[in-house]
PDB file of C-alpha atoms in Angstrom:
ATOM      1  CA  MET A   1     -16.726-132.918   2.035  1.00  0.00           C
ATOM      2  CA  LYS A   2     -20.137-134.197   2.137  1.00  0.00           C
ATOM      3  CA  ILE A   3     -22.261-131.443   1.120  1.00  0.00           C
ATOM      4  CA  GLU A   4     -23.724-131.181  -2.889  1.00  0.00           C
ATOM      5  CA  ARG A   5     -25.946-128.715  -4.225  1.00  0.00           C
ATOM      6  CA  MET A   6     -28.753-130.361  -3.506  1.00  0.00           C
ATOM      7  CA  ASP A   7     -28.447-129.433  -0.137  1.00  0.00           C
ATOM      8  CA  LEU A   8     -28.528-126.458  -0.007  1.00  0.00           C
ATOM      9  CA  GLY A   9     -32.329-126.482  -2.356  1.00  0.00           C
ATOM     10  CA  ASP A  10     -34.261-123.087  -2.244  1.00  0.00           C
ATOM     11  CA  VAL A  11     -32.248-120.969   0.061  1.00  0.00           C
ATOM     12  CA  GLY A  12     -31.681-117.578  -1.684  1.00  0.00           C
ATOM     13  CA  SER A  13     -29.550-114.938   1.266  1.00  0.00           C
ATOM     14  CA  PRO A  14     -25.796-115.406   1.742  1.00  0.00           C
ATOM     15  CA  GLU A  15     -26.890-115.470   5.222  1.00  0.00           C
ATOM     16  CA  GLY A  16     -28.343-118.820   4.322  1.00  0.00           C
ATOM     17  CA  LEU A  17     -26.854-120.241   2.000  1.00  0.00           C
ATOM     18  CA  VAL A  18     -24.301-120.486   4.594  1.00  0.00           C
ATOM     19  CA  ARG A  19     -25.591-121.880   7.492  1.00  0.00           C
ATOM     20  CA  GLN A  20     -27.184-124.437   5.476  1.00  0.00           C
ATOM     21  CA  ILE A  21     -23.688-124.934   4.865  1.00  0.00           C
ATOM     22  CA  LEU A  22     -22.199-124.844   8.325  1.00  0.00           C
ATOM     23  CA  LYS A  23     -24.561-126.259   9.711  1.00  0.00           C
ATOM     24  CA  LEU A  24     -23.821-129.130   6.865  1.00  0.00           C
ATOM     25  CA  GLU A  25     -20.466-129.261   8.038  1.00  0.00           C
ATOM     26  CA  PRO A  26     -20.051-127.680  10.750  1.00  0.00           C
ATOM     27  CA  ASP A  27     -16.017-129.071  11.451  1.00  0.00           C
ATOM     28  CA  LEU A  28     -15.086-127.602   8.791  1.00  0.00           C
ATOM     29  CA  PRO A  29     -12.059-126.215   9.211  1.00  0.00           C
ATOM     30  CA  ILE A  30     -10.053-122.360   9.352  1.00  0.00           C
ATOM     31  CA  PRO A  31      -9.125-122.201   7.603  1.00  0.00           C
ATOM     32  CA  VAL A  32     -11.972-122.291   5.120  1.00  0.00           C
ATOM     33  CA  PRO A  33     -10.351-123.896   2.372  1.00  0.00           C
ATOM     34  CA  ILE A  34     -12.484-122.139  -0.608  1.00  0.00           C
ATOM     35  CA  GLU A  35     -11.584-123.994  -4.248  1.00  0.00           C
ATOM     36  CA  GLU A  36     -12.193-127.830  -2.611  1.00  0.00           C
ATOM     37  CA  LEU A  37     -15.931-125.764  -1.878  1.00  0.00           C
ATOM     38  CA  ALA A  38     -16.734-124.146  -4.777  1.00  0.00           C
ATOM     39  CA  HIS A  39     -15.489-128.019  -6.363  1.00  0.00           C
ATOM     40  CA  GLN A  40     -17.576-129.579  -3.765  1.00  0.00           C
ATOM     41  CA  LEU A  41     -20.349-127.341  -5.014  1.00  0.00           C
ATOM     42  CA  ASP A  42     -19.944-127.684  -9.043  1.00  0.00           C
ATOM     43  CA  ILE A  43     -17.221-125.814  -9.827  1.00  0.00           C
ATOM     44  CA  ASP A  44     -15.370-127.348 -12.616  1.00  0.00           C
ATOM     45  CA  GLU A  45     -12.571-125.808 -12.520  1.00  0.00           C
ATOM     46  CA  ILE A  46     -10.367-122.288 -10.622  1.00  0.00           C
ATOM     47  CA  ILE A  47      -8.040-120.740 -13.570  1.00  0.00           C
ATOM     48  CA  ASP A  48      -6.876-118.467 -14.525  1.00  0.00           C
ATOM     49  CA  LEU A  49      -8.688-114.221 -16.155  1.00  0.00           C
ATOM     50  CA  SER A  50      -6.269-112.133 -17.345  1.00  0.00           C
ATOM     51  CA  THR A  51      -8.837-109.277 -18.578  1.00  0.00           C
ATOM     52  CA  ASP A  52      -7.640-106.120 -16.975  1.00  0.00           C
ATOM     53  CA  GLY A  53      -9.430-104.448 -14.751  1.00  0.00           C
ATOM     54  CA  TYR A  54     -11.349-108.246 -13.603  1.00  0.00           C
ATOM     55  CA  GLU A  55     -10.665-109.564 -10.019  1.00  0.00           C
ATOM     56  CA  GLY A  56     -12.656-112.470 -10.677  1.00  0.00           C
ATOM     57  CA  GLY A  57     -15.808-114.222 -12.728  1.00  0.00           C
ATOM     58  CA  LEU A  58     -18.302-117.465 -13.293  1.00  0.00           C
ATOM     59  CA  ILE A  59     -19.084-119.377 -16.764  1.00  0.00           C
ATOM     60  CA  THR A  60     -21.719-121.485 -16.370  1.00  0.00           C
ATOM     61  CA  ASP A  61     -25.371-122.363 -18.380  1.00  0.00           C
ATOM     62  CA  GLU A  62     -28.230-121.033 -17.939  1.00  0.00           C
ATOM     63  CA  THR A  63     -29.514-123.839 -15.419  1.00  0.00           C
ATOM     64  CA  ARG A  64     -26.520-123.775 -12.407  1.00  0.00           C
ATOM     65  CA  SER A  65     -25.803-127.220 -14.051  1.00  0.00           C
ATOM     66  CA  SER A  66     -21.834-126.662 -12.835  1.00  0.00           C
ATOM     67  CA  GLY A  67     -19.138-123.726 -13.166  1.00  0.00           C
ATOM     68  CA  THR A  68     -16.635-121.930 -13.811  1.00  0.00           C
ATOM     69  CA  ILE A  69     -14.415-119.365 -11.681  1.00  0.00           C
ATOM     70  CA  LEU A  70     -11.486-116.763 -13.030  1.00  0.00           C
ATOM     71  CA  VAL A  71      -9.563-115.183 -11.046  1.00  0.00           C
ATOM     72  CA  SER A  72      -6.818-112.656 -11.493  1.00  0.00           C
ATOM     73  CA  LYS A  73      -3.188-114.135 -11.780  1.00  0.00           C
ATOM     74  CA  SER A  74      -1.892-111.338 -10.046  1.00  0.00           C
ATOM     75  CA  ALA A  75      -4.067-111.308  -7.450  1.00  0.00           C
ATOM     76  CA  MET A  76      -2.723-112.535  -3.568  1.00  0.00           C
ATOM     77  CA  ARG A  77      -3.472-115.328  -1.889  1.00  0.00           C
ATOM     78  CA  GLY A  78      -6.014-113.455   0.045  1.00  0.00           C
ATOM     79  CA  ARG A  79      -7.591-111.740  -2.498  1.00  0.00           C
ATOM     80  CA  ARG A  80      -7.419-114.527  -5.087  1.00  0.00           C
ATOM     81  CA  ARG A  81      -9.923-116.707  -1.796  1.00  0.00           C
ATOM     82  CA  PHE A  82     -11.950-113.990  -0.687  1.00  0.00           C
ATOM     83  CA  THR A  83     -13.047-113.491  -5.227  1.00  0.00           C
ATOM     84  CA  VAL A  84     -13.618-117.355  -4.963  1.00  0.00           C
ATOM     85  CA  GLY A  85     -15.764-116.833  -2.532  1.00  0.00           C
ATOM     86  CA  HIS A  86     -17.163-114.598  -4.792  1.00  0.00           C
ATOM     87  CA  GLU A  87     -17.862-115.598  -7.311  1.00  0.00           C
ATOM     88  CA  LEU A  88     -19.227-118.648  -5.473  1.00  0.00           C
ATOM     89  CA  GLY A  89     -21.487-116.419  -3.756  1.00  0.00           C
ATOM     90  CA  HIS A  90     -22.642-115.273  -7.588  1.00  0.00           C
ATOM     91  CA  PHE A  91     -23.198-119.426  -8.758  1.00  0.00           C
ATOM     92  CA  LEU A  92     -25.099-120.373  -5.709  1.00  0.00           C
ATOM     93  CA  ILE A  93     -27.598-117.441  -4.694  1.00  0.00           C
ATOM     94  CA  PRO A  94     -29.865-117.609  -7.590  1.00  0.00           C
ATOM     95  CA  THR A  95     -31.183-114.576  -8.191  1.00  0.00           C
ATOM     96  CA  HIS A  96     -28.612-113.874  -9.450  1.00  0.00           C
ATOM     97  CA  LYS A  97     -28.430-113.605 -13.637  1.00  0.00           C
ATOM     98  CA  PRO A  98     -25.302-112.560 -15.597  1.00  0.00           C
ATOM     99  CA  VAL A  99     -25.202-109.593 -17.132  1.00  0.00           C
ATOM    100  CA  GLN A 100     -23.068-111.132 -20.669  1.00  0.00           C
ATOM    101  CA  ASN A 101     -24.658-114.096 -20.833  1.00  0.00           C
ATOM    102  CA  GLY A 102     -24.098-117.100 -18.827  1.00  0.00           C
ATOM    103  CA  LYS A 103     -21.064-114.875 -17.703  1.00  0.00           C
ATOM    104  CA  PHE A 104     -20.447-112.737 -14.803  1.00  0.00           C
ATOM    105  CA  LEU A 105     -17.324-109.668 -14.659  1.00  0.00           C
ATOM    106  CA  CYS A 106     -16.360-108.846 -11.299  1.00  0.00           C
ATOM    107  CA  SER A 107     -13.761-105.730 -11.136  1.00  0.00           C
ATOM    108  CA  ARG A 108     -12.352-104.364  -8.593  1.00  0.00           C
ATOM    109  CA  ASP A 109     -15.155-101.845  -7.876  1.00  0.00           C
ATOM    110  CA  ASP A 110     -17.601-104.289  -7.664  1.00  0.00           C
ATOM    111  CA  ARG A 111     -15.746-106.176  -4.599  1.00  0.00           C
ATOM    112  CA  ARG A 112     -16.193-102.830  -2.575  1.00  0.00           C
ATOM    113  CA  GLN A 113     -19.685-102.833  -2.809  1.00  0.00           C
ATOM    114  CA  TRP A 114     -21.990-103.826   0.474  1.00  0.00           C
ATOM    115  CA  SER A 115     -25.124-101.706   0.879  1.00  0.00           C
ATOM    116  CA  THR A 116     -27.795-104.254  -0.323  1.00  0.00           C
ATOM    117  CA  LYS A 117     -31.114-100.699  -0.058  1.00  0.00           C
ATOM    118  CA  ASP A 118     -31.583 -98.321  -3.048  1.00  0.00           C
ATOM    119  CA  VAL A 119     -29.401 -99.594  -5.281  1.00  0.00           C
ATOM    120  CA  SER A 120     -29.275-101.249  -8.692  1.00  0.00           C
ATOM    121  CA  THR A 121     -30.108-105.412  -9.478  1.00  0.00           C
ATOM    122  CA  TYR A 122     -25.905-105.220 -10.371  1.00  0.00           C
ATOM    123  CA  ALA A 123     -25.222-103.691  -7.366  1.00  0.00           C
ATOM    124  CA  ARG A 124     -27.088-105.956  -5.495  1.00  0.00           C
ATOM    125  CA  MET A 125     -26.312-109.022  -6.361  1.00  0.00           C
ATOM    126  CA  GLU A 126     -22.108-107.520  -6.164  1.00  0.00           C
ATOM    127  CA  ALA A 127     -23.067-106.741  -2.575  1.00  0.00           C
ATOM    128  CA  GLU A 128     -24.508-110.301  -1.730  1.00  0.00           C
ATOM    129  CA  ALA A 129     -21.897-111.434  -3.344  1.00  0.00           C
ATOM    130  CA  ASN A 130     -19.513-110.506  -1.069  1.00  0.00           C
ATOM    131  CA  ARG A 131     -21.820-111.039   1.330  1.00  0.00           C
ATOM    132  CA  PHE A 132     -21.112-114.360   1.561  1.00  0.00           C
ATOM    133  CA  SER A 133     -17.225-113.924   0.751  1.00  0.00           C
ATOM    134  CA  ALA A 134     -17.102-112.602   3.527  1.00  0.00           C
ATOM    135  CA  LEU A 135     -19.601-115.163   6.511  1.00  0.00           C
ATOM    136  CA  ILE A 136     -18.422-118.270   4.599  1.00  0.00           C
ATOM    137  CA  LEU A 137     -14.849-117.769   4.964  1.00  0.00           C
ATOM    138  CA  MET A 138     -15.339-115.253   8.906  1.00  0.00           C
ATOM    139  CA  PRO A 139     -17.766-118.005   9.406  1.00  0.00           C
ATOM    140  CA  PRO A 140     -20.232-116.221  12.185  1.00  0.00           C
ATOM    141  CA  PRO A 141     -19.107-118.384  15.061  1.00  0.00           C
ATOM    142  CA  LYS A 142     -15.914-118.304  14.595  1.00  0.00           C
ATOM    143  CA  MET A 143     -15.608-115.216  14.282  1.00  0.00           C
ATOM    144  CA  ARG A 144     -17.690-114.374  16.855  1.00  0.00           C
ATOM    145  CA  ALA A 145     -15.428-116.917  19.368  1.00  0.00           C
ATOM    146  CA  MET A 146     -11.988-115.207  17.911  1.00  0.00           C
ATOM    147  CA  MET A 147     -13.277-111.177  18.922  1.00  0.00           C
ATOM    148  CA  GLU A 148     -14.137-112.888  22.647  1.00  0.00           C
ATOM    149  CA  ARG A 149     -10.781-112.978  23.044  1.00  0.00           C
ATOM    150  CA  PHE A 150     -10.045-109.515  22.124  1.00  0.00           C
ATOM    151  CA  ARG A 151     -10.037-106.626  24.832  1.00  0.00           C
ATOM    152  CA  ASP A 152     -10.259-102.929  23.974  1.00  0.00           C
ATOM    153  CA  PRO A 153      -9.906-102.466  19.980  1.00  0.00           C
ATOM    154  CA  ASP A 154      -6.847-102.284  18.837  1.00  0.00           C
ATOM    155  CA  LEU A 155      -5.788-102.805  15.241  1.00  0.00           C
ATOM    156  CA  GLY A 156      -2.967-105.600  16.054  1.00  0.00           C
ATOM    157  CA  HIS A 157      -6.528-107.862  15.677  1.00  0.00           C
ATOM    158  CA  ILE A 158      -7.215-107.301  12.575  1.00  0.00           C
ATOM    159  CA  LEU A 159      -3.914-108.577  11.625  1.00  0.00           C
ATOM    160  CA  ASP A 160      -4.787-111.929  13.876  1.00  0.00           C
ATOM    161  CA  VAL A 161      -7.647-111.866  11.829  1.00  0.00           C
ATOM    162  CA  ALA A 162      -6.649-111.670   8.783  1.00  0.00           C
ATOM    163  CA  ARG A 163      -3.584-113.764   9.005  1.00  0.00           C
ATOM    164  CA  HIS A 164      -6.178-116.568  11.076  1.00  0.00           C
ATOM    165  CA  PHE A 165      -8.564-116.695   8.724  1.00  0.00           C
ATOM    166  CA  ASP A 166      -6.404-116.231   5.512  1.00  0.00           C
ATOM    167  CA  VAL A 167      -8.016-113.623   4.167  1.00  0.00           C
ATOM    168  CA  SER A 168      -7.094-110.082   3.677  1.00  0.00           C
ATOM    169  CA  ARG A 169      -6.723-106.816   5.943  1.00  0.00           C
ATOM    170  CA  GLU A 170      -9.417-104.847   4.452  1.00  0.00           C
ATOM    171  CA  PRO A 171     -11.676-107.592   4.441  1.00  0.00           C
ATOM    172  CA  ALA A 172     -10.934-108.118   7.831  1.00  0.00           C
ATOM    173  CA  ALA A 173     -11.065-104.641   9.680  1.00  0.00           C
ATOM    174  CA  ARG A 174     -14.268-104.621   7.996  1.00  0.00           C
ATOM    175  CA  ALA A 175     -16.263-108.001   9.247  1.00  0.00           C
ATOM    176  CA  TYR A 176     -13.783-105.956  12.794  1.00  0.00           C
ATOM    177  CA  ALA A 177     -16.229-103.461  12.992  1.00  0.00           C
ATOM    178  CA  GLU A 178     -18.598-105.011  12.389  1.00  0.00           C
ATOM    179  CA  TYR A 179     -18.515-107.847  15.335  1.00  0.00           C
ATOM    180  CA  ASN A 180     -16.964-105.433  17.241  1.00  0.00           C
ATOM    181  CA  ASP A 181     -19.281-104.577  20.896  1.00  0.00           C
ATOM    182  CA  GLN A 182     -18.041-101.243  21.251  1.00  0.00           C
ATOM    183  CA  ALA A 183     -18.057 -98.322  19.802  1.00  0.00           C
ATOM    184  CA  VAL A 184     -16.056 -98.417  16.783  1.00  0.00           C
ATOM    185  CA  ALA A 185     -14.330 -97.889  13.101  1.00  0.00           C
ATOM    186  CA  ILE A 186     -12.154 -98.322  10.217  1.00  0.00           C
ATOM    187  CA  ALA A 187     -11.611 -95.375   8.238  1.00  0.00           C
ATOM    188  CA  VAL A 188      -8.923 -97.859   5.145  1.00  0.00           C
ATOM    189  CA  ILE A 189      -6.761 -94.390   3.902  1.00  0.00           C
ATOM    190  CA  LYS A 190      -4.750 -94.331   0.406  1.00  0.00           C
ATOM    191  CA  ASP A 191      -1.912 -91.529  -0.413  1.00  0.00           C
ATOM    192  CA  GLY A 192      -3.168 -89.180   2.718  1.00  0.00           C
ATOM    193  CA  ARG A 193      -7.167 -89.333   1.259  1.00  0.00           C
ATOM    194  CA  VAL A 194     -10.027 -91.465   3.287  1.00  0.00           C
ATOM    195  CA  LEU A 195     -10.742 -94.942   0.542  1.00  0.00           C
ATOM    196  CA  ARG A 196     -13.674 -96.336   3.034  1.00  0.00           C
ATOM    197  CA  ILE A 197     -15.315 -95.495   6.801  1.00  0.00           C
ATOM    198  CA  TYR A 198     -16.192 -99.161   7.720  1.00  0.00           C
ATOM    199  CA  ARG A 199     -18.235 -98.474  10.712  1.00  0.00           C
ATOM    200  CA  ASN A 200     -21.003-100.509  13.329  1.00  0.00           C
ATOM    201  CA  THR A 201     -23.965 -99.493  14.547  1.00  0.00           C
ATOM    202  CA  LYS A 202     -22.455 -97.967  17.888  1.00  0.00           C
ATOM    203  CA  PHE A 203     -20.288 -96.045  15.808  1.00  0.00           C
ATOM    204  CA  PRO A 204     -22.272 -91.816  15.572  1.00  0.00           C
ATOM    205  CA  ARG A 205     -22.522 -90.832  12.046  1.00  0.00           C
ATOM    206  CA  ILE A 206     -19.653 -89.519  10.250  1.00  0.00           C
ATOM    207  CA  CYS A 207     -19.037 -86.288   8.714  1.00  0.00           C
ATOM    208  CA  VAL A 208     -15.985 -87.205   6.960  1.00  0.00           C
ATOM    209  CA  ASN A 209     -16.895 -88.111   3.086  1.00  0.00           C
ATOM    210  CA  ASN A 210     -15.009 -91.214   1.189  1.00  0.00           C
ATOM    211  CA  GLY A 211     -12.430 -89.498  -0.759  1.00  0.00           C
ATOM    212  CA  ASP A 212     -12.030 -86.396   1.356  1.00  0.00           C
ATOM    213  CA  VAL A 213      -8.845 -85.494   2.880  1.00  0.00           C
ATOM    214  CA  VAL A 214      -7.616 -87.616   6.374  1.00  0.00           C
ATOM    215  CA  PRO A 215      -8.602 -84.522   8.832  1.00  0.00           C
ATOM    216  CA  ALA A 216      -5.613 -82.100   9.257  1.00  0.00           C
ATOM    217  CA  LYS A 217      -4.975 -83.383  13.056  1.00  0.00           C
ATOM    218  CA  SER A 218      -5.113 -86.469  13.064  1.00  0.00           C
ATOM    219  CA  LEU A 219      -2.753 -89.434  14.132  1.00  0.00           C
ATOM    220  CA  PHE A 220      -2.237 -90.198  10.768  1.00  0.00           C
ATOM    221  CA  HIS A 221      -0.125 -86.764  10.110  1.00  0.00           C
ATOM    222  CA  LEU A 222       1.759 -87.265  12.642  1.00  0.00           C
ATOM    223  CA  GLN A 223       5.567 -87.724  11.846  1.00  0.00           C
ATOM    224  CA  SER A 224       5.587 -91.209  15.090  1.00  0.00           C
ATOM    225  CA  ALA A 225       2.835 -92.203  13.569  1.00  0.00           C
ATOM    226  CA  ARG A 226       4.906 -93.756  10.780  1.00  0.00           C
ATOM    227  CA  GLY A 227       6.233 -97.407  11.799  1.00  0.00           C
ATOM    228  CA  SER A 228       6.752-100.340  10.211  1.00  0.00           C
ATOM    229  CA  ASN A 229       3.473-101.240  13.895  1.00  0.00           C
ATOM    230  CA  PRO A 230       0.660-100.180  14.617  1.00  0.00           C
ATOM    231  CA  THR A 231       1.110 -96.989  17.185  1.00  0.00           C
ATOM    232  CA  GLY A 232      -0.221 -96.676  20.902  1.00  0.00           C
ATOM    233  CA  LEU A 233      -4.009 -95.912  21.368  1.00  0.00           C
ATOM    234  CA  HIS A 234      -3.740 -91.406  21.683  1.00  0.00           C
ATOM    235  CA  GLU A 235      -6.988 -89.094  22.492  1.00  0.00           C
ATOM    236  CA  ASN A 236      -8.275 -87.096  20.125  1.00  0.00           C
ATOM    237  CA  GLY A 237     -11.056 -84.090  19.125  1.00  0.00           C
ATOM    238  CA  ALA A 238     -13.780 -86.273  18.022  1.00  0.00           C
ATOM    239  CA  GLU A 239     -15.710 -83.098  15.658  1.00  0.00           C
ATOM    240  CA  LEU A 240     -12.415 -84.279  13.491  1.00  0.00           C
ATOM    241  CA  TRP A 241     -14.720 -87.488  12.442  1.00  0.00           C
ATOM    242  CA  ILE A 242     -18.145 -86.692  14.503  1.00  0.00           C
ATOM    243  CA  ASP A 243     -21.516 -85.388  12.918  1.00  0.00           C
ATOM    244  CA  SER A 244     -22.966 -83.170  16.445  1.00  0.00           C
ATOM    245  CA  ASP A 245     -25.206 -80.595  16.464  1.00  0.00           C
ATOM    246  CA  ARG A 246     -23.765 -77.376  18.148  1.00  0.00           C
ATOM    247  CA  GLY A 247     -23.284 -77.523  21.817  1.00  0.00           C
ATOM    248  CA  GLU A 248     -24.095 -80.446  21.882  1.00  0.00           C
ATOM    249  CA  ARG A 249     -21.028 -82.477  23.927  1.00  0.00           C
ATOM    250  CA  LEU A 250     -18.915 -84.335  22.058  1.00  0.00           C
ATOM    251  CA  PRO A 251     -17.374 -88.445  23.861  1.00  0.00           C
ATOM    252  CA  ALA A 252     -13.419 -88.790  23.871  1.00  0.00           C
ATOM    253  CA  LEU A 253     -12.777 -90.322  20.955  1.00  0.00           C
ATOM    254  CA  TYR A 254      -8.990 -92.117  20.266  1.00  0.00           C
ATOM    255  CA  GLU A 255      -6.976 -92.336  17.409  1.00  0.00           C
ATOM    256  CA  GLN A 256      -4.251 -95.830  16.374  1.00  0.00           C
ATOM    257  CA  VAL A 257      -2.231 -95.391  12.665  1.00  0.00           C
ATOM    258  CA  PHE A 258      -1.708 -98.459  11.004  1.00  0.00           C
ATOM    259  CA  ILE A 259       0.964 -97.326   8.000  1.00  0.00           C
ATOM    260  CA  GLN A 260       1.243-100.395   5.369  1.00  0.00           C
ATOM    261  CA  GLN A 261       3.003-100.321   2.375  1.00  0.00           C
ATOM    262  CA  GLU A 262       2.290 -98.119  -1.555  1.00  0.00           C
ATOM    263  CA  GLY A 263       0.152 -95.202   0.582  1.00  0.00           C
ATOM    264  CA  PHE A 264      -1.685 -97.151   2.390  1.00  0.00           C
ATOM    265  CA  ALA A 265      -3.459 -97.279   5.906  1.00  0.00           C
ATOM    266  CA  LEU A 266      -5.801 -98.495   8.400  1.00  0.00           C
ATOM    267  CA  LEU A 267      -6.908 -95.608  11.202  1.00  0.00           C
ATOM    268  CA  LEU A 268      -8.588 -97.084  13.594  1.00  0.00           C
ATOM    269  CA  LEU A 269     -12.107 -95.224  16.021  1.00  0.00           C
ATOM    270  CA  TRP A 270     -12.549 -96.132  18.851  1.00  0.00           C
ATOM    271  CA  ILE A 271     -14.794 -94.399  21.356  1.00  0.00           C
ATOM    272  CA  GLU A 272     -16.590 -94.729  24.830  1.00  0.00           C
ATOM    273  CA  ILE A 273     -19.634 -93.055  24.959  1.00  0.00           C
ATOM    274  CA  ALA A 274     -19.293 -92.228  28.711  1.00  0.00           C
ATOM    275  CA  ASP A 275     -22.969 -91.247  31.072  1.00  0.00           C
ATOM    276  CA  GLU A 276     -22.645 -87.467  32.527  1.00  0.00           C
ATOM    277  CA  GLU A 277     -21.430 -88.052  36.484  1.00  0.00           C
ATOM    278  CA  GLU A 278     -18.450 -90.076  34.543  1.00  0.00           C
ATOM    279  CA  ALA A 279     -17.605 -88.084  31.360  1.00  0.00           C
ATOM    280  CA  ASP A 280     -17.769 -84.792  34.584  1.00  0.00           C
ATOM    281  CA  GLU A 281     -15.234 -86.965  35.984  1.00  0.00           C
ATOM    282  CA  ASP A 282     -13.321 -87.450  32.902  1.00  0.00           C
ATOM    283  CA  GLU A 283     -12.674 -83.310  32.835  1.00  0.00           C
ATOM    284  CA  ASN A 284     -10.605 -83.634  35.860  1.00  0.00           C
ATOM    285  CA  ARG A 285      -7.829 -85.943  34.181  1.00  0.00           C
ATOM    286  CA  THR A 286      -5.499 -85.892  31.091  1.00  0.00           C
ATOM    287  CA  ALA A 287      -5.749 -87.427  27.859  1.00  0.00           C
ATOM    288  CA  LYS A 288      -3.987 -90.706  29.405  1.00  0.00           C
ATOM    289  CA  GLU A 289      -5.827 -90.719  32.433  1.00  0.00           C
ATOM    290  CA  ARG A 290      -8.824 -91.251  30.607  1.00  0.00           C
ATOM    291  CA  LEU A 291      -7.663 -93.564  28.415  1.00  0.00           C
ATOM    292  CA  LYS A 292      -6.533 -96.221  31.325  1.00  0.00           C
ATOM    293  CA  HIS A 293      -9.089 -94.582  32.994  1.00  0.00           C
ATOM    294  CA  ARG A 294     -11.134 -96.597  30.004  1.00  0.00           C
ATOM    295  CA  GLN A 295      -9.386 -99.484  29.772  1.00  0.00           C
ATOM    296  CA  SER A 296      -9.716-100.961  33.525  1.00  0.00           C
ATOM    297  CA  TYR A 297     -12.589 -99.518  34.099  1.00  0.00           C
ATOM    298  CA  ARG A 298     -14.540-102.146  31.562  1.00  0.00           C
ATOM    299  CA  TYR A 299     -12.371-105.483  32.534  1.00  0.00           C
ATOM    300  CA  ARG A 300     -12.658-104.435  36.595  1.00  0.00           C
TER     301      ARG A 300
END
């Protein structure tokens, strides 16, 4: 790598930093060698962190002349890579100021902070560091190119994204929803409760909140969903997930479930909003016929 920290100038946003890095390193390989990049940008060491409750940390001086990144010694590879990217984001974004003198310590909850609206300065910094890590590990041009190869939404695509970019499944799921040109949402589930839902702007407002039990009629609760691979797509009642006014016609909604280890699961929600003529025709189709029609209509 030829990039140096001075090449980044006064760029201050996660998006601006990643654009500049990709401009200066157009042949950056995939998976991105995040630790090598961190060293190239004046991170001296990346060492294990044994403090309970923290995913990572950054130690630096007041002038940010150099830094040391700390990563939980129990972190799996994908989590470790995301944490290195997160702490590198803190190091590179000029407005990020540590709560402790010269030290950032970031918890697992901090890694789940994505919103920069109506939040504290601390939460905003964590969200920006997360955004930087996601963007540098899954560079937008590469992510868009990969998404173009996918057809109908499928949880298997998230596994492909995670493997291709060498990231954990949850960051891959969030990116998959964000870059998808279909109206999709991905629910992260633990022990039958919704932890988080990632949706793109095309997907309607969701009526299930974080911490709620997965709706009883969801595909998630069916015994047939318990397997080592994602289920197929199944149509279900949109009212289980979508917030709507009384009397409003809801779109067809499809669910897909992937049961993971330790009580975790991913649940895909996909809707295609049909026009009035097609909606009338749908009423005379079975759920299987509706799904087949949508798939054939989109690609004929």
